[in-house]
Amino acid sequence: MRFSEFKYERPNYEAIKEEMELLINAFENAKSAKEQIDIIHKVNKIFELTDTMLALSYIRHSLNTKDEFYDNENDYWDEQDPLYEELYNRYYKVLAKSPFRNEIEQELGKQFYIYVDSEVKTMSPEIVEDLQEENKLTSQYDEIIAEALIDFKGEKLTLPALDKYREDKDRTVREAAANARYKFFAEHEETFDQIYDKLIKVRTKMAKKLGLDSFTELGYLRMGRAYTPQAVEKFRKQVLEHIVPVASSLYDAQRKRLGYEELRYFDLGFKYLSGNATPKGDPEWILEQGVKMYHEMSPETADFFDYMVNTELFDVIGRPNKLDAGYCYTIENYQAPFIFANFNGTKGDIDVLTHEVGHAFQGRESRHIELMELRDTTQDSSEIHSMSMEFFAWPWMESFFKEDTKKYKHSHLSGAVEFIPYGIVVDEYQHIIYGNPDLTPAERKVAWRELEKQYLPHKNYTGCDYLERGNFWHQQSHIFTDPFYYIDYVLAQICALQLWKRMHDNREDAWNDYLRLCQAGGKMTFPELVEYGNLKSPFEDGCVSSIITEIKTWLDNNKDLE
Ligand code: ZN
């Protein structure tokens, strides 16, 4: 069956509610662990069904935010999903109190109850309305960005289409493209500030209702985190000490390479005078090269990629009214990971083909795990699979980039290093925001700008008042839609870079560990999974410094680029 044939049907909430109530009742009256585990599997089927419909509605809405039917369904789910969550929360509460808890844990693993406990702590009937409001606000943000049309060079461009010009060889074009982008954001400055203010207030309100100190605590629970804000704080110090100086020297090398006196805000994405590495063909050609690459990579990736192509699980061509995002969303009932992107002719297109495919591959490799709670990776582990795949794909980059291959690898690896301090800023910013929910929008901007000065000292916003005033984060959708998710990219990058280092010593070994990680799904917490993959925990002192030397050496040996 192909994606277009996957049937969407709004589930009947009342019928599901009735069925769930019967199952909850049966669970409470069950006389053995086995009886309860049978019920857990029955409930799993209901979860899969509702998640499938939610996924189909979300995906089809994001493919065209102006499609009336799915726009309506998206609004419906914004309202209805919290009611499902509330219903499922009743089930999790009963599960948490089971007299057979130990036996169930033995059968299903420790992670199952970590999941159950965090579900119990993050939900209550009292916050249903707040969740609905949170959903509405994030949809509002998404739609403003998706529907943006920017006047540029006599055309009306979406934001992803405009992005292409940020890499233009002509400096004046880059400047004009950046200014067109930020003009749009500046025009919506107050709206974004208001949406975020409301989000902070409603998230804080939910945390308080749940008896927590702040949304930070709730954010960590929602992510099912097995580490603390204190561990993250310590990790930041490693980044400040070992990564920030390397990133700064990379920007300085870029400035020298380009022959500029100053690297300005519209230059950052432009790495080489001869132009950035670009894929040497159109989207269809890129997908053909992808088929070849995944066929050669391993038997597992070959099967998987054929399945993705045959099932039409890619929608990667950019067009108006398509959400400005790249994501992979598994449609549970079909075990089908759907890949969404907006190809725009830049190297980012290949990143999608490796990054999002990494997510999808993990999803498919974990399909043997029966329960949804254990099949989907924990939030903070899922980026390991995607970011590592970006590096496992290196031997095939020649087929996409031809003469630009070295430039691609150089920009990919230096980009990985440069990304880490930015990721820290996004994460620390949210700790400040939710630790001080009463800050005014103006005070929030000051906090952002101060973090930039600390971790991203190369930023030069001369000529762009909007950015100078601390507004860069308006375009970072995760801050609005996925609070506290961002550190996951940073931690995963550290893991991916360890695998990058290891694949140079022994690719087979590194690949086998990667495969194991993919097949483990969500059966382990982040620290456990990292250990299982024979990786060092980023929280361990010395972890960051253990990879940076090799990276510096590689970049030094490959810097003769123009
Ligand atoms: Zn990802």
PDB file of C-alpha atoms and ligand atoms in Angstrom, residues 355-356 359 383 386 485 489, ligand 1:
ATOM      1  CA  HIS A 355      19.364  12.803   8.527  1.00  0.00           C
ATOM      2  CA  GLU A 356      15.647  12.126   8.155  1.00  0.00           C
ATOM      3  CA  HIS A 359      15.296   8.584  11.794  1.00  0.00           C
ATOM      4  CA  GLU A 383      18.744  12.327  17.088  1.00  0.00           C
ATOM      5  CA  SER A 386      19.805  10.609  12.358  1.00  0.00           C
ATOM      6  CA  TYR A 485      14.018  19.325  22.784  1.00  0.00           C
ATOM      7  CA  TYR A 489      20.649  17.590  18.920  1.00  0.00           C
TER       8      TYR A 489
HETATM    9 ZN    ZN B   1      16.250  14.907  13.526  1.00  0.00          ZN
END
